PDB file of C-alpha atoms in Angstrom:
ATOM      1  CA  MET A1385     -27.463 -16.045  -6.785  1.00  0.00           C
ATOM      2  CA  GLU A1386     -23.766 -15.493  -6.223  1.00  0.00           C
ATOM      3  CA  LYS A1387     -22.888 -13.505  -3.138  1.00  0.00           C
ATOM      4  CA  ILE A1388     -20.970 -10.867  -5.117  1.00  0.00           C
ATOM      5  CA  ILE A1389     -23.862 -10.364  -7.573  1.00  0.00           C
ATOM      6  CA  ALA A1390     -26.333 -10.027  -4.703  1.00  0.00           C
ATOM      7  CA  TYR A1391     -24.011  -7.464  -3.083  1.00  0.00           C
ATOM      8  CA  ILE A1392     -23.846  -5.361  -6.262  1.00  0.00           C
ATOM      9  CA  GLU A1393     -27.619  -5.431  -6.728  1.00  0.00           C
ATOM     10  CA  ASN A1394     -28.166  -4.495  -3.088  1.00  0.00           C
ATOM     11  CA  VAL A1395     -25.906  -1.424  -3.085  1.00  0.00           C
ATOM     12  CA  THR A1396     -26.695  -0.154  -6.607  1.00  0.00           C
ATOM     13  CA  GLY A1397     -30.343  -1.073  -7.019  1.00  0.00           C
ATOM     14  CA  ALA A1398     -29.578  -2.871 -10.297  1.00  0.00           C
ATOM     15  CA  LYS A1399     -31.773  -5.870 -11.145  1.00  0.00           C
ATOM     16  CA  ASN A1400     -31.373  -9.255 -12.860  1.00  0.00           C
ATOM     17  CA  LEU A1401     -27.583  -9.094 -13.011  1.00  0.00           C
ATOM     18  CA  SER A1402     -27.244 -12.871 -12.819  1.00  0.00           C
ATOM     19  CA  SER A1403     -28.282 -13.028 -16.491  1.00  0.00           C
ATOM     20  CA  LYS A1404     -25.367 -10.780 -17.563  1.00  0.00           C
ATOM     21  CA  SER A1405     -21.682 -11.564 -18.079  1.00  0.00           C
ATOM     22  CA  TRP A1406     -19.177 -10.381 -15.486  1.00  0.00           C
ATOM     23  CA  GLN A1407     -17.582  -8.081 -18.054  1.00  0.00           C
ATOM     24  CA  GLU A1408     -20.955  -6.442 -18.724  1.00  0.00           C
ATOM     25  CA  ILE A1409     -21.672  -6.082 -15.006  1.00  0.00           C
ATOM     26  CA  VAL A1410     -18.304  -4.409 -14.421  1.00  0.00           C
ATOM     27  CA  ASP A1411     -18.611  -2.056 -17.410  1.00  0.00           C
ATOM     28  CA  THR A1412     -22.266  -1.049 -16.982  1.00  0.00           C
ATOM     29  CA  VAL A1413     -22.875  -1.243 -13.229  1.00  0.00           C
ATOM     30  CA  VAL A1414     -19.795  -1.641 -11.008  1.00  0.00           C
ATOM     31  CA  LEU A1415     -17.668   1.129 -12.513  1.00  0.00           C
ATOM     32  CA  PRO A1416     -20.225   3.757 -13.594  1.00  0.00           C
ATOM     33  CA  LYS A1417     -22.540   3.342 -10.594  1.00  0.00           C
ATOM     34  CA  MET A1418     -20.089   2.453  -7.819  1.00  0.00           C
ATOM     35  CA  ALA A1419     -16.806   4.156  -8.759  1.00  0.00           C
ATOM     36  CA  GLY A1420     -18.263   6.991 -10.822  1.00  0.00           C
ATOM     37  CA  PRO A1421     -16.573   8.141 -14.042  1.00  0.00           C
ATOM     38  CA  HIS A1422     -14.613  11.338 -14.510  1.00  0.00           C
ATOM     39  CA  ASN A1423     -15.563  12.598 -17.969  1.00  0.00           C
ATOM     40  CA  LYS A1424     -17.216  15.505 -19.769  1.00  0.00           C
ATOM     41  CA  ILE A1425     -20.644  14.484 -18.486  1.00  0.00           C
ATOM     42  CA  GLN A1426     -19.786  13.641 -14.894  1.00  0.00           C
ATOM     43  CA  CYS A1427     -17.015  15.509 -13.069  1.00  0.00           C
ATOM     44  CA  ARG A1428     -16.324  13.196 -10.128  1.00  0.00           C
ATOM     45  CA  TYR A1429     -13.925  14.642  -7.557  1.00  0.00           C
ATOM     46  CA  LYS A1430     -12.931  11.262  -6.086  1.00  0.00           C
ATOM     47  CA  ILE A1431     -13.671   7.551  -6.352  1.00  0.00           C
ATOM     48  CA  HIS A1432     -16.783   6.792  -4.310  1.00  0.00           C
ATOM     49  CA  ASP A1433     -16.535   4.817  -1.079  1.00  0.00           C
ATOM     50  CA  MET A1434     -19.188   2.488  -2.442  1.00  0.00           C
ATOM     51  CA  PHE A1435     -16.553   1.174  -4.835  1.00  0.00           C
ATOM     52  CA  MET A1436     -13.754   1.038  -2.254  1.00  0.00           C
ATOM     53  CA  ASN A1437     -15.948  -0.942   0.150  1.00  0.00           C
ATOM     54  CA  PHE A1438     -16.945  -3.218  -2.736  1.00  0.00           C
ATOM     55  CA  LEU A1439     -13.256  -3.987  -3.315  1.00  0.00           C
ATOM     56  CA  ALA A1440     -12.655  -4.533   0.385  1.00  0.00           C
ATOM     57  CA  ILE A1441     -15.580  -6.870   1.020  1.00  0.00           C
ATOM     58  CA  ASN A1442     -15.390  -8.811  -2.240  1.00  0.00           C
ATOM     59  CA  ALA A1443     -11.658  -8.825  -3.023  1.00  0.00           C
ATOM     60  CA  TYR A1444     -11.234 -12.602  -3.130  1.00  0.00           C
ATOM     61  CA  ASP A1445     -14.410 -13.121  -5.181  1.00  0.00           C
ATOM     62  CA  ILE A1446     -13.251 -10.421  -7.622  1.00  0.00           C
ATOM     63  CA  LEU A1447      -9.951 -12.268  -8.005  1.00  0.00           C
ATOM     64  CA  CYS A1448     -11.764 -15.555  -8.648  1.00  0.00           C
ATOM     65  CA  LYS A1449     -14.302 -14.114 -11.110  1.00  0.00           C
ATOM     66  CA  ASP A1450     -11.853 -12.948 -13.782  1.00  0.00           C
ATOM     67  CA  GLN A1451      -8.059 -12.813 -13.725  1.00  0.00           C
ATOM     68  CA  THR A1452      -8.033 -10.031 -16.343  1.00  0.00           C
ATOM     69  CA  LEU A1453     -10.631  -7.701 -14.840  1.00  0.00           C
ATOM     70  CA  ALA A1454      -9.508  -8.189 -11.220  1.00  0.00           C
ATOM     71  CA  PRO A1455      -6.224  -6.229 -11.469  1.00  0.00           C
ATOM     72  CA  ILE A1456      -8.028  -3.459 -13.382  1.00  0.00           C
ATOM     73  CA  LEU A1457     -10.520  -3.060 -10.539  1.00  0.00           C
ATOM     74  CA  PHE A1458      -7.765  -3.241  -7.929  1.00  0.00           C
ATOM     75  CA  GLU A1459      -5.646  -0.676  -9.806  1.00  0.00           C
ATOM     76  CA  ILE A1460      -8.573   1.764  -9.822  1.00  0.00           C
ATOM     77  CA  GLY A1461      -8.785   1.322  -6.048  1.00  0.00           C
ATOM     78  CA  LEU A1462      -5.036   1.747  -5.619  1.00  0.00           C
ATOM     79  CA  GLN A1463      -5.124   4.964  -7.636  1.00  0.00           C
ATOM     80  CA  ARG A1464      -7.764   6.315  -5.259  1.00  0.00           C
ATOM     81  CA  LEU A1465      -5.402   5.598  -2.351  1.00  0.00           C
ATOM     82  CA  SER A1466      -2.600   7.377  -4.213  1.00  0.00           C
ATOM     83  CA  CYS A1467      -4.783  10.444  -4.696  1.00  0.00           C
ATOM     84  CA  GLY A1468      -4.435  11.860  -1.189  1.00  0.00           C
ATOM     85  CA  ALA A1469      -5.161   8.910   1.123  1.00  0.00           C
ATOM     86  CA  VAL A1470      -1.565   7.610   1.306  1.00  0.00           C
ATOM     87  CA  LEU A1471       1.556   9.601   0.424  1.00  0.00           C
ATOM     88  CA  HIS A1472       4.201   7.414  -1.218  1.00  0.00           C
ATOM     89  CA  ASP A1473       6.928   7.238  -3.852  1.00  0.00           C
ATOM     90  CA  ALA A1474       5.786   8.099  -7.375  1.00  0.00           C
ATOM     91  CA  THR A1475       4.041   5.492  -9.509  1.00  0.00           C
ATOM     92  CA  PRO A1476       2.745   5.829 -13.103  1.00  0.00           C
ATOM     93  CA  TRP A1477      -0.919   6.646 -13.696  1.00  0.00           C
ATOM     94  CA  PRO A1478      -3.428   6.493 -15.388  1.00  0.00           C
ATOM     95  CA  GLU A1479      -1.281   3.657 -16.691  1.00  0.00           C
ATOM     96  CA  PRO A1480      -1.198   0.711 -16.224  1.00  0.00           C
ATOM     97  CA  LEU A1481      -4.981   0.911 -16.692  1.00  0.00           C
ATOM     98  CA  PRO A1482      -6.055   0.074 -20.258  1.00  0.00           C
ATOM     99  CA  LYS A1483      -7.112   3.289 -22.008  1.00  0.00           C
ATOM    100  CA  LYS A1484     -10.721   2.046 -22.008  1.00  0.00           C
ATOM    101  CA  TYR A1485     -10.755   2.560 -18.236  1.00  0.00           C
ATOM    102  CA  TRP A1486      -8.867   5.844 -17.954  1.00  0.00           C
ATOM    103  CA  GLU A1487     -12.037   7.729 -17.054  1.00  0.00           C
ATOM    104  CA  TYR A1488     -11.985   5.787 -13.759  1.00  0.00           C
ATOM    105  CA  SER A1489      -8.391   6.723 -12.959  1.00  0.00           C
ATOM    106  CA  SER A1490      -7.858   9.143 -10.081  1.00  0.00           C
ATOM    107  CA  TYR A1491      -5.245  11.015 -12.113  1.00  0.00           C
ATOM    108  CA  TRP A1492      -7.655  13.909 -12.765  1.00  0.00           C
ATOM    109  CA  ASP A1493      -9.381  13.831  -9.353  1.00  0.00           C
ATOM    110  CA  GLU A1494      -8.923  16.192  -6.431  1.00  0.00           C
ATOM    111  CA  LYS A1495      -6.686  14.880  -3.680  1.00  0.00           C
ATOM    112  CA  HIS A1496      -8.719  13.630  -0.738  1.00  0.00           C
ATOM    113  CA  VAL A1497      -7.647  12.218   2.631  1.00  0.00           C
ATOM    114  CA  MET A1498      -8.364   8.651   3.685  1.00  0.00           C
ATOM    115  CA  THR A1499     -12.007   7.673   3.938  1.00  0.00           C
ATOM    116  CA  GLU A1500     -13.687   4.667   5.520  1.00  0.00           C
ATOM    117  CA  GLY A1501     -13.702   2.881   2.158  1.00  0.00           C
ATOM    118  CA  CYS A1502      -9.966   3.487   1.709  1.00  0.00           C
ATOM    119  CA  PHE A1503      -9.259   2.220   5.221  1.00  0.00           C
ATOM    120  CA  ASN A1504     -11.353  -0.906   4.672  1.00  0.00           C
ATOM    121  CA  PHE A1505      -9.720  -1.652   1.325  1.00  0.00           C
ATOM    122  CA  ILE A1506      -6.228  -1.413   2.826  1.00  0.00           C
ATOM    123  CA  LEU A1507      -7.063  -3.720   5.728  1.00  0.00           C
ATOM    124  CA  ILE A1508      -9.263  -6.266   3.931  1.00  0.00           C
ATOM    125  CA  GLY A1509      -8.747  -6.170   0.178  1.00  0.00           C
ATOM    126  CA  LEU A1510      -5.375  -4.699  -0.757  1.00  0.00           C
ATOM    127  CA  GLU A1511      -3.567  -8.003  -0.194  1.00  0.00           C
ATOM    128  CA  GLU A1512      -5.202  -9.473  -3.311  1.00  0.00           C
ATOM    129  CA  SER A1513      -3.609  -6.755  -5.459  1.00  0.00           C
ATOM    130  CA  LEU A1514      -0.181  -8.080  -4.425  1.00  0.00           C
ATOM    131  CA  LYS A1515      -0.947 -11.245  -6.406  1.00  0.00           C
ATOM    132  CA  PHE A1516      -0.982  -9.567  -9.840  1.00  0.00           C
ATOM    133  CA  ASP A1517       1.988  -8.245 -11.800  1.00  0.00           C
ATOM    134  CA  MET A1518      -0.078  -5.248 -12.920  1.00  0.00           C
ATOM    135  CA  THR A1519      -0.795  -4.004  -9.401  1.00  0.00           C
ATOM    136  CA  ARG A1520       1.928  -5.488  -7.193  1.00  0.00           C
ATOM    137  CA  ASN A1521       4.478  -2.653  -7.339  1.00  0.00           C
ATOM    138  CA  HIS A1522       1.805   0.004  -6.861  1.00  0.00           C
ATOM    139  CA  ALA A1523       0.418  -1.809  -3.822  1.00  0.00           C
ATOM    140  CA  LEU A1524       3.893  -2.189  -2.325  1.00  0.00           C
ATOM    141  CA  LYS A1525       4.613   1.529  -2.744  1.00  0.00           C
ATOM    142  CA  ILE A1526       1.398   2.325  -0.886  1.00  0.00           C
ATOM    143  CA  LEU A1527       2.353  -0.027   1.954  1.00  0.00           C
ATOM    144  CA  PHE A1528       5.873   1.403   2.179  1.00  0.00           C
ATOM    145  CA  GLY A1529       4.357   4.896   2.165  1.00  0.00           C
ATOM    146  CA  LEU A1530       2.104   3.985   5.086  1.00  0.00           C
ATOM    147  CA  MET A1531       5.038   2.676   7.117  1.00  0.00           C
ATOM    148  CA  GLU A1532       7.234   5.655   6.267  1.00  0.00           C
ATOM    149  CA  ARG A1533       4.699   8.118   7.684  1.00  0.00           C
ATOM    150  CA  THR A1534       3.478   6.122  10.694  1.00  0.00           C
ATOM    151  CA  ASP A1535       5.006   3.855  13.313  1.00  0.00           C
ATOM    152  CA  ILE A1536       4.082   1.033  15.674  1.00  0.00           C
ATOM    153  CA  ARG A1537       3.269   3.541  18.431  1.00  0.00           C
ATOM    154  CA  GLY A1538       0.640   5.285  16.304  1.00  0.00           C
ATOM    155  CA  ASN A1539       2.571   8.429  15.450  1.00  0.00           C
ATOM    156  CA  VAL A1540       1.600  10.095  12.158  1.00  0.00           C
ATOM    157  CA  GLU A1541       3.763  12.469  10.123  1.00  0.00           C
ATOM    158  CA  ASP A1542       1.186  13.990   7.749  1.00  0.00           C
ATOM    159  CA  TYR A1543      -2.467  14.879   7.268  1.00  0.00           C
ATOM    160  CA  SER A1544      -3.424  12.177   4.770  1.00  0.00           C
ATOM    161  CA  LEU A1545      -4.929   9.710   7.264  1.00  0.00           C
ATOM    162  CA  GLY A1546      -7.587  12.285   8.157  1.00  0.00           C
ATOM    163  CA  GLU A1547      -9.963  10.938  10.804  1.00  0.00           C
ATOM    164  CA  PHE A1548      -8.095   7.621  10.788  1.00  0.00           C
ATOM    165  CA  LYS A1549      -5.015   9.009  12.548  1.00  0.00           C
ATOM    166  CA  ASP A1550      -5.969   7.000  15.626  1.00  0.00           C
ATOM    167  CA  LYS A1551      -5.695   3.856  13.476  1.00  0.00           C
ATOM    168  CA  ALA A1552      -2.085   4.592  12.472  1.00  0.00           C
ATOM    169  CA  ALA A1553      -0.566   1.772  14.537  1.00  0.00           C
ATOM    170  CA  GLN A1554      -3.032  -0.726  13.081  1.00  0.00           C
ATOM    171  CA  LEU A1555      -2.251   0.418   9.535  1.00  0.00           C
ATOM    172  CA  TYR A1556       1.481   0.253  10.252  1.00  0.00           C
ATOM    173  CA  ARG A1557       1.333  -3.321  11.558  1.00  0.00           C
ATOM    174  CA  HIS A1558      -0.808  -4.445   8.623  1.00  0.00           C
ATOM    175  CA  ALA A1559       1.447  -2.791   6.046  1.00  0.00           C
ATOM    176  CA  GLU A1560       4.555  -4.280   7.645  1.00  0.00           C
ATOM    177  CA  LYS A1561       3.072  -7.786   7.648  1.00  0.00           C
ATOM    178  CA  LEU A1562       1.999  -7.637   3.999  1.00  0.00           C
ATOM    179  CA  VAL A1563       5.319  -6.221   2.829  1.00  0.00           C
ATOM    180  CA  GLU A1564       7.364  -8.818   4.667  1.00  0.00           C
ATOM    181  CA  ASP A1565       5.060 -11.634   3.512  1.00  0.00           C
ATOM    182  CA  TYR A1566       5.081 -10.675  -0.174  1.00  0.00           C
ATOM    183  CA  ALA A1567       8.263  -8.727  -0.946  1.00  0.00           C
ATOM    184  CA  SER A1568      11.865  -9.884  -1.223  1.00  0.00           C
ATOM    185  CA  PHE A1569      14.774  -8.473   0.769  1.00  0.00           C
ATOM    186  CA  GLU A1570      15.980  -6.718  -2.395  1.00  0.00           C
ATOM    187  CA  GLU A1571      12.623  -4.932  -2.694  1.00  0.00           C
ATOM    188  CA  ILE A1572      12.350  -4.093   0.991  1.00  0.00           C
ATOM    189  CA  TYR A1573      15.886  -2.957   1.772  1.00  0.00           C
ATOM    190  CA  PRO A1574      15.831   0.375  -0.181  1.00  0.00           C
ATOM    191  CA  TYR A1575      12.794   1.461   1.876  1.00  0.00           C
ATOM    192  CA  TYR A1576      13.928   0.179   5.265  1.00  0.00           C
ATOM    193  CA  ALA A1577      17.469   1.571   4.847  1.00  0.00           C
ATOM    194  CA  ARG A1578      16.419   5.217   4.876  1.00  0.00           C
ATOM    195  CA  PRO A1579      17.029   8.063   7.318  1.00  0.00           C
ATOM    196  CA  GLY A1580      14.442   7.960  10.065  1.00  0.00           C
ATOM    197  CA  GLN A1581      13.190   4.528   8.991  1.00  0.00           C
ATOM    198  CA  TRP A1582      15.785   1.882   9.774  1.00  0.00           C
ATOM    199  CA  GLU A1583      15.129   1.845  13.520  1.00  0.00           C
ATOM    200  CA  LYS A1584      11.477   0.964  12.913  1.00  0.00           C
ATOM    201  CA  HIS A1585      12.618  -2.149  11.082  1.00  0.00           C
ATOM    202  CA  ILE A1586      15.580  -3.181  13.206  1.00  0.00           C
ATOM    203  CA  PHE A1587      14.144  -6.675  13.813  1.00  0.00           C
ATOM    204  CA  TYR A1588      13.796  -7.365  10.076  1.00  0.00           C
ATOM    205  CA  LEU A1589      17.268  -5.978   9.364  1.00  0.00           C
ATOM    206  CA  SER A1590      18.694  -8.192  12.088  1.00  0.00           C
ATOM    207  CA  GLN A1591      17.063 -11.261  10.560  1.00  0.00           C
ATOM    208  CA  HIS A1592      18.752 -10.408   7.242  1.00  0.00           C
ATOM    209  CA  LYS A1593      22.029  -9.040   8.592  1.00  0.00           C
ATOM    210  CA  ASP A1594      24.116 -11.366   6.423  1.00  0.00           C
ATOM    211  CA  LYS A1595      22.681  -9.722   3.295  1.00  0.00           C
ATOM    212  CA  ILE A1596      23.465  -6.161   4.358  1.00  0.00           C
ATOM    213  CA  ASN A1597      26.347  -4.250   2.789  1.00  0.00           C
ATOM    214  CA  TRP A1598      27.227  -2.149   5.820  1.00  0.00           C
ATOM    215  CA  ASP A1599      29.021   0.626   3.941  1.00  0.00           C
ATOM    216  CA  ASP A1600      25.934   1.003   1.758  1.00  0.00           C
ATOM    217  CA  PHE A1601      23.656   0.835   4.811  1.00  0.00           C
ATOM    218  CA  PHE A1602      25.405   3.672   6.644  1.00  0.00           C
ATOM    219  CA  GLU A1603      25.552   5.782   3.493  1.00  0.00           C
ATOM    220  CA  LYS A1604      21.839   5.367   2.810  1.00  0.00           C
ATOM    221  CA  THR A1605      20.565   5.737   6.380  1.00  0.00           C
ATOM    222  CA  GLN A1606      22.908   8.541   7.465  1.00  0.00           C
ATOM    223  CA  ALA A1607      22.701   6.854  10.862  1.00  0.00           C
ATOM    224  CA  VAL A1608      26.210   7.915  11.890  1.00  0.00           C
ATOM    225  CA  THR A1609      26.068  11.502  13.106  1.00  0.00           C
ATOM    226  CA  LYS A1610      29.400  11.957  14.904  1.00  0.00           C
ATOM    227  CA  LYS A1611      31.959  14.293  13.299  1.00  0.00           C
ATOM    228  CA  ASN A1612      35.216  12.914  14.656  1.00  0.00           C
ATOM    229  CA  PHE A1613      36.622   9.873  12.782  1.00  0.00           C
ATOM    230  CA  ILE A1614      37.091   7.753  15.899  1.00  0.00           C
ATOM    231  CA  SER A1615      33.681   8.740  17.265  1.00  0.00           C
ATOM    232  CA  ARG A1616      32.087   7.893  13.920  1.00  0.00           C
ATOM    233  CA  ARG A1617      33.750   4.463  13.922  1.00  0.00           C
ATOM    234  CA  LEU A1618      32.572   3.764  17.462  1.00  0.00           C
ATOM    235  CA  GLN A1619      29.029   4.873  16.669  1.00  0.00           C
ATOM    236  CA  ARG A1620      28.976   2.760  13.520  1.00  0.00           C
ATOM    237  CA  ASN A1621      30.126  -0.336  15.436  1.00  0.00           C
ATOM    238  CA  ALA A1622      27.522   0.280  18.150  1.00  0.00           C
ATOM    239  CA  ILE A1623      24.697   0.575  15.589  1.00  0.00           C
ATOM    240  CA  ARG A1624      25.813  -2.562  13.779  1.00  0.00           C
ATOM    241  CA  LYS A1625      25.938  -4.557  17.032  1.00  0.00           C
ATOM    242  CA  ARG A1626      22.516  -3.224  17.981  1.00  0.00           C
ATOM    243  CA  ILE A1627      21.061  -4.421  14.687  1.00  0.00           C
ATOM    244  CA  GLU A1628      22.812  -7.797  14.791  1.00  0.00           C
ATOM    245  CA  ARG A1629      21.504  -8.500  18.305  1.00  0.00           C
ATOM    246  CA  ALA A1630      17.947  -7.338  17.647  1.00  0.00           C
ATOM    247  CA  ALA A1631      16.686 -10.759  16.487  1.00  0.00           C
ATOM    248  CA  MET A1632      17.509 -12.330  19.861  1.00  0.00           C
ATOM    249  CA  PRO A1633      14.442 -13.649  21.776  1.00  0.00           C
ATOM    250  CA  VAL A1634      12.773 -10.369  22.750  1.00  0.00           C
ATOM    251  CA  THR A1635       9.457  -8.773  21.910  1.00  0.00           C
ATOM    252  CA  ARG A1636       9.737  -7.571  18.323  1.00  0.00           C
ATOM    253  CA  HIS A1637       8.667  -3.964  18.794  1.00  0.00           C
ATOM    254  CA  SER A1638      10.230  -3.389  22.205  1.00  0.00           C
ATOM    255  CA  LEU A1639      13.513  -2.213  20.690  1.00  0.00           C
TER     256      LEU A1639
END
């Protein structure tokens, strides 16, 4: 029996799934029993952790099983993260889920802070959702949202991490790695060049200094705070030199 089928049977109590198609297993067992629908019969208040852990542990197998169903399952997981676990820039929902699966969208759920299943999905399974056009932008927004509200030292700016506040530095490092592995400079720059954010990413900005429009950078980051024209020019030059020198051989996050 396939590992993923055995996993589903073990956590749901379903039997003889190996005789069914993957589509049937997803529609009759994985989603109704593990995620839980939100409809007139069942009023779920959030996606169950059983489903989020399923995505985390079996992400690669889900990707390999079916290239059409995989992004649907990942999008359902991403929508759970967007519903209170990670604050981030707006993204459409219940779309891009096909209407058939809207009852599994978190659009109608109550907001709920990060749970163990959410944490596990981010660290173990979310990377696979960066490999599909349907889920890539949503996943990136979640990762940018994590970095915007945490930092490498473990500071947290909001309540959404719940009991996982002490894991903020770990989440930050993971989000940063995935973003810089999968996203282009053009996708990253608008998020890194923000007030209160650019200093977190000074090493990356230094590596890409030749691509930076400095007038645009200082306008977006509001990094120059001096009032006097000469003082502003001096501060601007000092910040630019600091960024340009940041990629010299030093420990990345010591700046």
